[in-house]
């Protein structure tokens, strides 16, 4: 099947994404997805990637990428986008299918003002006076002397429960240190002339407790890797219906957030150090938590170095596994509740998956009467979002819960050969790429199209054509031919052309604040 015919059959996804504005105040993949989190951007998880590394020579590793702080304008100085030192950022791994974390990587940040807390000073008359900027000259090195504010971080790996488990410290494999430096954001080319080289100095080889092989880690600003026709989509799909329903119009619109940045926490871990026993499937999700007795940000009156970071209990305010779930699946009244919940309690949200409202909203907005699937309860979506696909990434004895699941036994596919529509595109195209979303998520995977094709019954359609997913009689979609308008929809933006790096940390160099 060629690219055009494949898009003709699968493109409804992106158009359904156009209706996220009807489901709640959300932006992009998981940007501003719930009412509370819109006021707490430093702890807003935006995207989570989990895939078997496809960089040459690294196929025995899994890459985990957690992005926070959405829609960073590169020119957003003078204080830019440091992480919240009063927050706990976590990547969780479930390696036995019981909907509970078995490993958690916990990131904590510390801001330090130069000159023993006085800041860099310059002589002004007969006085030395603290400068107002975060840099006093060009920056090129780790912990550069011209940086007025340094942000460092440490990582604890919890084995077992995230709060009651056994803590182990991640250390630098080259120096033994447990403290790591985060690069300054890409202020501009005069301040940081060689940002790629500067950022690369902050990629660390790390020792992982009880793991014989070192991994890699990078924390810092990266280019936004998510592509979406943002303004048009959120204005009730404000584009000519001929464009939305013509599969040849993919890429017609620019990626409106293509010049924005995010803050990335990236780990590359040996597969054997993430899996348990003979089970190759792992589940993953990210969270951010804040101290109950603190506001989201440090109190201004406390000063940069005088915040009590260890007072009060942690309260989870952000959660992200599979993209778009909180935006287009969870009802507005429960979005904050979902962000505060854990996968083991996802039964409370089951009706949103088995009886989704997004397809009905799509009928109204475009309009496309009688195009929404009616096979309630939607067991096809249960496999997509809650258990993993049978024969692809569903672990033995799985407890239904929302998280990103990856079968680590499936070989990675080189970037150029990756099907941007992931598993579903591979099945319909008769290809060999089962390494993409919803089997994990790679940067190139067009999750808008993939997820929402499933919402509009595309997974059932694929299964009905090939029985490749083993859904059998449980999957009975509404009899809407794949060639009709309801299965031609797209947002005219192509995720596959977004630029990425060829290896770790994969996400591209952030946009500079000034050229």
Short mmCIF file of C-alpha atoms in Angstrom, two decimals:
data_model
loop_
_atom_site.label_atom_id
_atom_site.label_comp_id
_atom_site.label_asym_id
_atom_site.label_seq_id
_atom_site.Cartn_x
_atom_site.Cartn_y
_atom_site.Cartn_z
CA UNK A 1 0.00 0.00 0.00
CA UNK A 2 1.52 3.35 -0.98
CA UNK A 3 1.72 6.38 1.29
CA UNK A 4 -1.24 8.15 -0.32
CA UNK A 5 -3.63 5.24 0.00
CA UNK A 6 -2.44 4.56 3.53
CA UNK A 7 -3.14 8.15 4.53
CA UNK A 8 -6.51 7.92 2.80
CA UNK A 9 -7.42 5.10 5.14
CA UNK A 10 -5.82 6.31 8.36
CA UNK A 11 -5.86 10.10 8.40
CA UNK A 12 -9.03 10.68 10.49
CA UNK A 13 -6.94 10.80 13.60
CA UNK A 14 -5.57 14.24 13.24
CA UNK A 15 -8.92 15.78 12.55
CA UNK A 16 -10.30 14.25 15.68
CA UNK A 17 -7.44 15.92 17.50
CA UNK A 18 -8.91 19.12 16.24
CA UNK A 19 -11.67 18.67 18.78
CA UNK A 20 -9.47 18.69 21.83
CA UNK A 21 -10.64 22.22 22.41
CA UNK A 22 -14.14 20.84 22.94
CA UNK A 23 -12.91 18.43 25.57
CA UNK A 24 -10.99 20.91 27.69
CA UNK A 25 -8.43 23.73 27.79
CA UNK A 26 -5.59 21.74 26.27
CA UNK A 27 -2.67 22.40 23.97
CA UNK A 28 -0.71 19.96 21.82
CA UNK A 29 0.10 16.43 22.99
CA UNK A 30 -0.33 16.99 26.72
CA UNK A 31 0.25 20.71 27.08
CA UNK A 32 -2.11 22.55 29.48
CA UNK A 33 -4.38 19.50 29.46
CA UNK A 34 -6.28 20.19 32.69
CA UNK A 35 -7.60 23.31 34.45
CA UNK A 36 -5.21 23.28 37.43
CA UNK A 37 -2.03 22.58 35.50
CA UNK A 38 -2.50 25.65 33.29
CA UNK A 39 -1.34 27.70 36.28
CA UNK A 40 1.67 25.51 37.03
CA UNK A 41 3.73 25.25 33.82
CA UNK A 42 6.94 24.23 35.58
CA UNK A 43 5.35 20.91 36.57
CA UNK A 44 3.26 20.39 33.44
CA UNK A 45 4.28 17.14 31.73
CA UNK A 46 3.95 17.63 27.98
CA UNK A 47 5.14 14.47 26.20
CA UNK A 48 6.48 11.07 27.17
CA UNK A 49 8.49 8.89 24.77
CA UNK A 50 9.57 5.31 25.43
CA UNK A 51 11.19 3.27 22.67
CA UNK A 52 13.94 0.81 21.97
CA UNK A 53 16.92 2.93 20.94
CA UNK A 54 17.37 3.06 17.17
CA UNK A 55 20.74 4.82 17.21
CA UNK A 56 23.34 2.54 15.61
CA UNK A 57 24.90 0.20 18.19
CA UNK A 58 22.37 1.06 20.94
CA UNK A 59 19.56 -1.40 20.20
CA UNK A 60 19.97 -3.12 23.57
CA UNK A 61 18.80 0.04 25.35
CA UNK A 62 15.45 1.69 25.97
CA UNK A 63 15.22 5.47 25.73
CA UNK A 64 12.87 7.26 28.14
CA UNK A 65 12.12 10.94 27.45
CA UNK A 66 9.93 13.06 29.72
CA UNK A 67 9.21 16.63 28.64
CA UNK A 68 7.97 19.43 30.88
CA UNK A 69 7.18 23.15 30.66
CA UNK A 70 5.23 23.46 27.40
CA UNK A 71 5.37 26.10 24.70
CA UNK A 72 8.56 27.85 25.78
CA UNK A 73 9.12 30.97 23.72
CA UNK A 74 12.84 30.95 22.98
CA UNK A 75 13.07 34.70 23.69
CA UNK A 76 11.45 34.28 27.14
CA UNK A 77 14.19 35.92 29.20
CA UNK A 78 15.74 37.16 31.28
CA UNK A 79 15.07 34.23 33.66
CA UNK A 80 14.10 31.58 31.12
CA UNK A 81 12.87 28.12 32.13
CA UNK A 82 14.65 26.54 35.05
CA UNK A 83 12.91 23.58 36.69
CA UNK A 84 11.08 23.98 40.00
CA UNK A 85 13.38 23.12 42.89
CA UNK A 86 10.34 22.49 45.08
CA UNK A 87 9.01 19.77 42.77
CA UNK A 88 9.64 16.06 42.31
CA UNK A 89 9.74 14.89 38.68
CA UNK A 90 9.42 11.13 38.12
CA UNK A 91 9.52 8.48 35.40
CA UNK A 92 7.81 5.26 36.52
CA UNK A 93 8.22 1.74 35.13
CA UNK A 94 5.84 -1.19 35.68
CA UNK A 95 7.63 -4.37 34.57
CA UNK A 96 5.11 -7.04 35.63
CA UNK A 97 1.78 -5.68 34.39
CA UNK A 98 0.18 -5.08 37.81
CA UNK A 99 -0.42 -1.32 37.26
CA UNK A 100 2.05 -0.38 40.01
CA UNK A 101 5.51 1.10 39.65
CA UNK A 102 8.44 -1.26 40.15
CA UNK A 103 11.09 1.35 39.33
CA UNK A 104 10.87 5.14 39.61
CA UNK A 105 13.52 7.61 38.50
CA UNK A 106 13.14 10.71 40.68
CA UNK A 107 14.66 14.05 39.62
CA UNK A 108 15.23 16.92 42.10
CA UNK A 109 16.67 20.31 41.14
CA UNK A 110 18.66 22.97 43.00
CA UNK A 111 19.22 26.57 41.90
CA UNK A 112 22.46 28.21 43.06
CA UNK A 113 23.29 31.89 42.70
CA UNK A 114 26.93 32.58 41.89
CA UNK A 115 29.42 34.19 44.24
CA UNK A 116 28.20 32.39 47.37
CA UNK A 117 24.67 33.62 46.85
CA UNK A 118 25.56 37.27 46.14
CA UNK A 119 25.47 36.80 42.39
CA UNK A 120 28.04 37.96 39.85
CA UNK A 121 28.96 41.56 40.66
CA UNK A 122 30.39 44.34 38.53
CA UNK A 123 32.02 47.54 39.77
CA UNK A 124 29.73 50.54 39.53
CA UNK A 125 31.45 53.60 40.96
CA UNK A 126 32.94 52.59 44.27
CA UNK A 127 30.61 49.63 44.74
CA UNK A 128 30.36 46.09 43.46
CA UNK A 129 26.75 45.57 42.40
CA UNK A 130 24.94 42.34 41.44
CA UNK A 131 24.09 42.06 37.75
CA UNK A 132 20.43 41.67 36.63
CA UNK A 133 20.94 38.90 34.07
CA UNK A 134 21.68 35.18 34.35
CA UNK A 135 24.86 35.55 32.28
CA UNK A 136 27.81 37.93 32.42
CA UNK A 137 29.38 36.93 29.11
CA UNK A 138 29.64 34.09 26.58
CA UNK A 139 28.92 30.58 27.85
CA UNK A 140 30.63 27.45 26.53
CA UNK A 141 31.40 25.05 29.37
CA UNK A 142 29.71 23.02 32.08
CA UNK A 143 29.20 25.26 35.14
CA UNK A 144 30.63 28.16 33.13
CA UNK A 145 32.05 31.04 35.17
CA UNK A 146 29.88 33.50 33.24
CA UNK A 147 26.65 31.88 34.46
CA UNK A 148 25.02 33.84 37.27
CA UNK A 149 22.62 31.00 38.12
CA UNK A 150 23.56 27.33 38.02
CA UNK A 151 20.95 24.59 38.12
CA UNK A 152 22.05 21.16 39.26
CA UNK A 153 20.09 17.99 39.85
CA UNK A 154 20.26 14.56 41.39
CA UNK A 155 18.44 11.35 40.50
CA UNK A 156 17.25 8.62 42.85
CA UNK A 157 16.05 5.26 41.54
CA UNK A 158 13.33 3.86 43.77
CA UNK A 159 12.81 0.09 43.68
CA UNK A 160 9.23 -0.74 44.60
CA UNK A 161 6.72 1.89 45.60
CA UNK A 162 7.61 5.46 44.74
CA UNK A 163 7.35 6.61 48.39
CA UNK A 164 7.94 3.39 50.36
CA UNK A 165 10.47 1.64 48.11
CA UNK A 166 14.22 1.22 48.38
CA UNK A 167 16.20 4.31 47.24
CA UNK A 168 19.34 3.98 45.13
CA UNK A 169 21.46 6.88 43.89
CA UNK A 170 22.30 7.38 40.21
CA UNK A 171 25.95 8.46 39.84
CA UNK A 172 28.22 9.80 37.12
CA UNK A 173 30.06 6.77 35.67
CA UNK A 174 33.11 8.91 34.92
CA UNK A 175 33.47 10.90 38.16
CA UNK A 176 31.35 9.07 40.75
CA UNK A 177 29.47 12.27 41.56
CA UNK A 178 25.75 12.18 42.35
CA UNK A 179 25.28 15.81 41.27
CA UNK A 180 24.76 16.72 37.62
CA UNK A 181 24.76 20.08 35.83
CA UNK A 182 21.86 21.19 33.66
CA UNK A 183 22.81 23.42 30.71
CA UNK A 184 21.43 26.92 30.52
CA UNK A 185 18.60 27.40 28.07
CA UNK A 186 19.42 28.57 24.54
CA UNK A 187 19.53 32.29 25.32
CA UNK A 188 20.92 33.21 21.90
CA UNK A 189 23.89 32.81 19.61
CA UNK A 190 25.89 35.68 21.15
CA UNK A 191 25.69 34.19 24.63
CA UNK A 192 26.10 30.54 23.54
CA UNK A 193 27.63 30.48 20.03
CA UNK A 194 27.81 26.66 19.84
CA UNK A 195 24.73 25.41 21.66
CA UNK A 196 24.87 21.84 20.24
CA UNK A 197 28.43 21.46 21.48
CA UNK A 198 27.63 23.08 24.81
CA UNK A 199 24.60 20.86 25.39
CA UNK A 200 26.53 17.72 24.41
CA UNK A 201 28.90 18.32 27.32
CA UNK A 202 25.89 17.69 29.58
CA UNK A 203 25.23 14.15 28.30
CA UNK A 204 26.41 11.89 31.10
CA UNK A 205 27.35 8.23 31.30
CA UNK A 206 25.61 7.00 34.43
CA UNK A 207 25.89 4.10 36.84
CA UNK A 208 22.51 2.50 37.48
CA UNK A 209 22.24 0.52 40.73
CA UNK A 210 22.24 -3.27 40.22
CA UNK A 211 22.89 -2.77 36.50
CA UNK A 212 26.17 -4.02 35.07
CA UNK A 213 26.12 -1.73 32.03
CA UNK A 214 26.16 2.08 32.27
CA UNK A 215 23.39 4.12 30.75
CA UNK A 216 23.12 7.72 29.56
CA UNK A 217 21.33 10.79 30.86
CA UNK A 218 20.60 14.29 29.64
CA UNK A 219 18.48 17.00 31.23
CA UNK A 220 18.04 20.32 29.47
CA UNK A 221 16.15 22.39 26.96
CA UNK A 222 15.22 20.80 23.62
CA UNK A 223 13.21 21.80 20.58
CA UNK A 224 9.51 20.93 20.76
CA UNK A 225 9.20 17.61 18.94
CA UNK A 226 5.43 17.52 18.64
CA UNK A 227 3.74 18.68 15.42
CA UNK A 228 0.17 19.98 15.35
CA UNK A 229 -1.93 22.50 13.44
CA UNK A 230 -2.68 24.26 16.69
CA UNK A 231 -4.66 27.42 15.92
CA UNK A 232 -6.77 25.92 13.15
CA UNK A 233 -7.51 22.80 15.15
CA UNK A 234 -8.67 24.58 18.28
CA UNK A 235 -10.99 26.86 16.33
CA UNK A 236 -13.36 23.95 15.62
CA UNK A 237 -11.24 22.71 12.71
CA UNK A 238 -11.22 26.12 11.05
CA UNK A 239 -10.06 24.98 7.63
CA UNK A 240 -11.84 24.19 4.36
CA UNK A 241 -13.49 20.77 4.51
CA UNK A 242 -11.79 19.96 1.19
CA UNK A 243 -8.40 20.31 2.89
CA UNK A 244 -9.36 18.26 5.94
CA UNK A 245 -10.75 15.41 3.85
CA UNK A 246 -8.09 15.30 1.12
CA UNK A 247 -5.25 12.94 2.12
CA UNK A 248 -2.94 14.64 -0.37
CA UNK A 249 -3.02 17.84 1.72
CA UNK A 250 -0.85 16.41 4.49
CA UNK A 251 1.88 18.94 5.27
CA UNK A 252 -0.13 21.81 3.81
CA UNK A 253 -0.08 23.75 7.09
CA UNK A 254 3.09 24.63 9.06
CA UNK A 255 3.74 23.18 12.47
CA UNK A 256 2.73 26.25 14.45
CA UNK A 257 4.67 25.17 17.57
CA UNK A 258 7.77 24.14 15.64
CA UNK A 259 9.81 27.05 17.02
CA UNK A 260 8.86 26.44 20.66
CA UNK A 261 11.03 24.64 23.22
CA UNK A 262 10.49 22.22 26.12
CA UNK A 263 12.62 20.95 29.00
CA UNK A 264 13.66 17.32 28.63
CA UNK A 265 14.68 14.62 31.09
CA UNK A 266 16.14 11.77 29.02
CA UNK A 267 17.48 8.40 30.14
CA UNK A 268 18.91 5.54 28.10
CA UNK A 269 18.79 2.34 30.16
CA UNK A 270 19.86 -1.22 29.23
CA UNK A 271 16.79 -3.35 28.50
CA UNK A 272 17.86 -5.97 31.02
CA UNK A 273 17.82 -3.36 33.79
CA UNK A 274 14.19 -2.41 33.14
CA UNK A 275 12.53 -5.78 32.51
CA UNK A 276 11.69 -8.48 35.04
CA UNK A 277 12.06 -12.22 34.44
CA UNK A 278 10.82 -13.43 31.06
CA UNK A 279 8.28 -10.61 30.60
CA UNK A 280 9.51 -8.32 27.79
CA UNK A 281 6.72 -5.73 28.09
CA UNK A 282 7.21 -2.69 30.30
CA UNK A 283 4.78 0.10 31.06
CA UNK A 284 5.80 3.68 31.72
CA UNK A 285 4.37 7.03 32.73
CA UNK A 286 5.59 10.31 34.19
CA UNK A 287 4.42 12.41 37.12
CA UNK A 288 5.26 15.67 38.84
CA UNK A 289 4.53 16.37 42.49
CA UNK A 290 4.85 19.38 44.78
CA UNK A 291 5.09 19.77 48.54
CA UNK A 292 1.68 20.17 50.15
CA UNK A 293 2.87 23.08 52.27
CA UNK A 294 4.39 25.03 49.35
CA UNK A 295 3.12 26.93 46.38
CA UNK A 296 4.14 25.59 42.96
CA UNK A 297 7.09 27.99 42.75
CA UNK A 298 9.53 29.11 45.41
CA UNK A 299 8.21 31.96 47.54
CA UNK A 300 9.79 35.19 46.25
CA UNK A 301 10.46 36.36 49.81
CA UNK A 302 12.44 33.18 50.50
CA UNK A 303 15.19 33.97 48.03
CA UNK A 304 16.92 31.66 45.56
CA UNK A 305 18.73 29.52 48.14
CA UNK A 306 16.47 29.72 51.20
CA UNK A 307 13.55 27.47 50.30
CA UNK A 308 12.75 24.52 52.56
CA UNK A 309 12.59 21.79 49.93
CA UNK A 310 11.77 18.98 52.33
CA UNK A 311 8.75 20.18 54.27
CA UNK A 312 5.33 18.61 53.74
CA UNK A 313 4.04 15.59 51.83
CA UNK A 314 4.29 15.20 48.08
CA UNK A 315 1.07 15.88 46.16
CA UNK A 316 0.90 14.66 42.54
CA UNK A 317 -0.33 17.35 40.14
CA UNK A 318 0.69 16.00 36.72
CA UNK A 319 0.50 12.57 35.08
CA UNK A 320 1.26 11.45 31.54
CA UNK A 321 1.48 8.03 29.90
CA UNK A 322 -0.06 7.74 26.45
CA UNK A 323 -0.47 11.06 24.65
CA UNK A 324 -3.84 12.80 24.29
CA UNK A 325 -5.69 10.68 26.87
CA UNK A 326 -6.42 13.49 29.31
CA UNK A 327 -7.18 15.88 26.45
CA UNK A 328 -9.60 13.88 24.34
CA UNK A 329 -10.73 10.93 26.47
CA UNK A 330 -11.15 12.14 30.06
CA UNK A 331 -14.14 14.41 30.75
CA UNK A 332 -13.45 18.00 31.75
CA UNK A 333 -14.78 17.52 35.27
CA UNK A 334 -12.25 14.73 35.96
CA UNK A 335 -9.11 16.10 34.28
CA UNK A 336 -7.48 17.35 37.48
CA UNK A 337 -8.51 14.11 39.20
CA UNK A 338 -6.82 12.08 36.48
CA UNK A 339 -3.62 14.10 36.86
CA UNK A 340 -3.59 13.31 40.58
CA UNK A 341 -4.35 9.60 40.17
CA UNK A 342 -2.28 6.44 39.80
CA UNK A 343 -2.75 3.70 37.16
CA UNK A 344 -3.93 1.13 39.71
CA UNK A 345 -7.05 3.27 40.30
CA UNK A 346 -7.96 3.75 36.64
CA UNK A 347 -11.17 1.75 36.92
CA UNK A 348 -12.84 5.01 37.95
CA UNK A 349 -12.22 6.38 34.44
CA UNK A 350 -13.29 3.28 32.49
CA UNK A 351 -16.48 4.77 31.00
CA UNK A 352 -14.47 7.48 29.27
CA UNK A 353 -12.63 4.76 27.33
CA UNK A 354 -15.47 2.34 26.64
CA UNK A 355 -18.01 5.07 25.81
CA UNK A 356 -15.97 7.96 24.40
CA UNK A 357 -17.62 11.25 23.48
CA UNK A 358 -14.93 12.55 21.10
CA UNK A 359 -16.26 10.71 18.00
CA UNK A 360 -19.68 12.27 18.61
CA UNK A 361 -18.12 15.70 18.94
CA UNK A 362 -16.34 15.11 15.65
CA UNK A 363 -19.66 14.44 13.94
CA UNK A 364 -20.92 17.80 15.17
CA UNK A 365 -17.89 19.95 14.45
CA UNK A 366 -17.03 18.98 10.89
CA UNK A 367 -19.96 17.96 10.29
CA UNK A 368 -19.87 14.22 9.61
CA UNK A 369 -23.25 12.73 10.53
CA UNK A 370 -23.47 9.02 11.46
CA UNK A 371 -19.71 8.50 11.28
CA UNK A 372 -18.99 7.72 14.94
CA UNK A 373 -18.55 4.02 15.81
CA UNK A 374 -21.40 2.48 17.82
CA UNK A 375 -19.73 -0.71 19.07
CA UNK A 376 -20.26 0.09 22.77
CA UNK A 377 -18.54 -0.75 24.99
CA UNK A 378 -15.46 0.02 22.89
CA UNK A 379 -13.27 -2.98 23.65
CA UNK A 380 -10.93 -1.90 20.84
CA UNK A 381 -10.10 1.23 22.84
CA UNK A 382 -9.60 -0.82 25.99
CA UNK A 383 -6.72 -2.62 24.28
CA UNK A 384 -5.36 0.62 22.82
CA UNK A 385 -5.32 2.63 26.05
CA UNK A 386 -5.61 0.22 28.99
CA UNK A 387 -4.07 -3.21 28.33
CA UNK A 388 -1.86 -3.08 25.27
CA UNK A 389 -2.55 -4.81 21.95
CA UNK A 390 -2.77 -8.63 22.07
CA UNK A 391 0.28 -10.15 20.46
CA UNK A 392 2.07 -6.80 20.33
CA UNK A 393 2.54 -5.12 23.72
CA UNK A 394 0.06 -6.71 26.15
CA UNK A 395 1.86 -8.27 29.14
CA UNK A 396 0.76 -11.51 30.76
CA UNK A 397 -1.81 -11.01 33.50
CA UNK A 398 -2.16 -7.31 32.73
CA UNK A 399 -4.25 -5.11 35.02
CA UNK A 400 -6.17 -2.63 32.89
CA UNK A 401 -4.63 0.81 33.43
CA UNK A 402 -3.52 3.75 31.35
CA UNK A 403 0.20 3.87 30.61
CA UNK A 404 2.56 3.70 27.65
CA UNK A 405 3.53 0.05 27.01
CA UNK A 406 6.58 -1.18 25.11
CA UNK A 407 7.50 -4.70 24.03
CA UNK A 408 11.28 -4.59 24.41
CA UNK A 409 11.71 -7.81 22.41
CA UNK A 410 10.61 -6.09 19.18
CA UNK A 411 13.65 -4.86 17.28
CA UNK A 412 13.95 -1.11 16.60
CA UNK A 413 13.59 0.26 13.08
CA UNK A 414 16.01 2.87 11.67
CA UNK A 415 14.53 6.35 11.55
CA UNK A 416 14.24 6.53 7.77
CA UNK A 417 12.25 3.26 7.63
CA UNK A 418 9.89 4.05 10.51
CA UNK A 419 6.19 4.13 9.64
CA UNK A 420 4.90 7.44 11.00
CA UNK A 421 1.54 5.74 11.71
CA UNK A 422 3.14 3.15 13.96
CA UNK A 423 1.62 -0.30 14.51
CA UNK A 424 -1.66 0.48 12.79
CA UNK A 425 0.04 1.85 9.70
CA UNK A 426 2.36 -1.13 9.63
CA UNK A 427 -0.52 -3.61 9.74
CA UNK A 428 -2.46 -1.98 6.94
CA UNK A 429 0.66 -1.48 4.85
CA UNK A 430 1.84 -5.06 5.34
CA UNK A 431 5.20 -3.82 6.58
CA UNK A 432 7.66 -4.85 9.27
CA UNK A 433 7.54 -1.89 11.67
CA UNK A 434 5.86 -2.89 14.93
CA UNK A 435 8.23 -0.77 17.02
CA UNK A 436 6.05 2.37 17.06
CA UNK A 437 3.04 3.81 18.83
CA UNK A 438 1.04 2.48 20.58
CA UNK A 439 3.89 0.01 21.16
CA UNK A 440 5.84 2.65 23.03
CA UNK A 441 6.27 5.99 21.32
CA UNK A 442 9.06 7.31 19.10
CA UNK A 443 9.58 10.99 18.22
CA UNK A 444 8.55 10.37 14.60
CA UNK A 445 5.25 8.63 15.45
CA UNK A 446 2.27 10.79 14.44
CA UNK A 447 0.37 10.16 17.64
CA UNK A 448 -2.40 12.61 16.74
CA UNK A 449 -3.29 10.58 13.68
CA UNK A 450 -2.70 7.17 15.23
CA UNK A 451 -4.62 7.67 18.47
CA UNK A 452 -7.64 9.27 16.93
CA UNK A 453 -7.90 6.84 14.03
CA UNK A 454 -8.37 4.34 16.80
CA UNK A 455 -10.99 6.62 18.39
CA UNK A 456 -12.93 6.66 15.11
CA UNK A 457 -12.81 2.87 14.78
CA UNK A 458 -9.69 2.48 12.68
CA UNK A 459 -8.26 -0.20 14.94
CA UNK A 460 -11.39 -2.26 14.50
CA UNK A 461 -11.27 -1.70 10.76
CA UNK A 462 -7.67 -2.89 10.59
CA UNK A 463 -8.47 -5.91 12.70
CA UNK A 464 -11.48 -6.73 10.56
CA UNK A 465 -9.31 -6.68 7.47
CA UNK A 466 -6.43 -8.73 8.82
CA UNK A 467 -7.32 -10.14 12.27
CA UNK A 468 -3.77 -9.10 13.08
CA UNK A 469 -4.59 -7.87 16.57
CA UNK A 470 -6.55 -10.88 17.76
CA UNK A 471 -9.62 -8.89 18.80
CA UNK A 472 -12.04 -11.29 17.12
CA UNK A 473 -15.76 -10.86 17.79
CA UNK A 474 -15.07 -8.31 20.53
CA UNK A 475 -14.39 -5.75 17.84
CA UNK A 476 -17.50 -4.90 15.79
CA UNK A 477 -17.19 -1.41 14.32
CA UNK A 478 -20.00 0.55 12.76
CA UNK A 479 -20.22 -0.35 9.08
CA UNK A 480 -18.56 2.77 7.71
CA UNK A 481 -16.29 2.00 4.72
CA UNK A 482 -12.70 3.14 5.10
CA UNK A 483 -12.97 5.14 1.90
CA UNK A 484 -15.65 7.50 3.21
CA UNK A 485 -15.07 11.03 4.46
CA UNK A 486 -15.00 9.89 8.08
CA UNK A 487 -11.74 8.01 7.39
CA UNK A 488 -9.97 10.67 5.30
CA UNK A 489 -9.52 13.34 7.95
CA UNK A 490 -6.19 14.89 8.92
CA UNK A 491 -4.83 18.17 10.29
CA UNK A 492 -2.62 18.87 7.25
CA UNK A 493 0.54 18.81 9.45
CA UNK A 494 3.07 16.00 9.07
CA UNK A 495 4.87 14.79 12.23
CA UNK A 496 7.27 12.79 10.06
CA UNK A 497 9.10 15.89 8.76
CA UNK A 498 9.91 17.27 12.23
CA UNK A 499 13.72 17.40 12.57
CA UNK A 500 15.34 15.16 15.19
CA UNK A 501 18.83 14.03 16.12
CA UNK A 502 20.07 10.63 14.99
CA UNK A 503 20.88 9.50 18.51
CA UNK A 504 20.53 10.25 22.20
CA UNK A 505 18.84 12.46 23.36
CA UNK A 506 17.06 12.40 19.96
CA UNK A 507 15.11 15.65 20.40
CA UNK A 508 16.64 18.49 18.41
CA UNK A 509 18.68 21.53 19.49
CA UNK A 510 16.36 24.14 21.01
CA UNK A 511 15.46 27.29 19.11
CA UNK A 512 17.74 30.17 20.20
CA UNK A 513 16.27 33.30 21.72
CA UNK A 514 18.22 35.41 19.22
CA UNK A 515 20.14 34.51 16.09
#
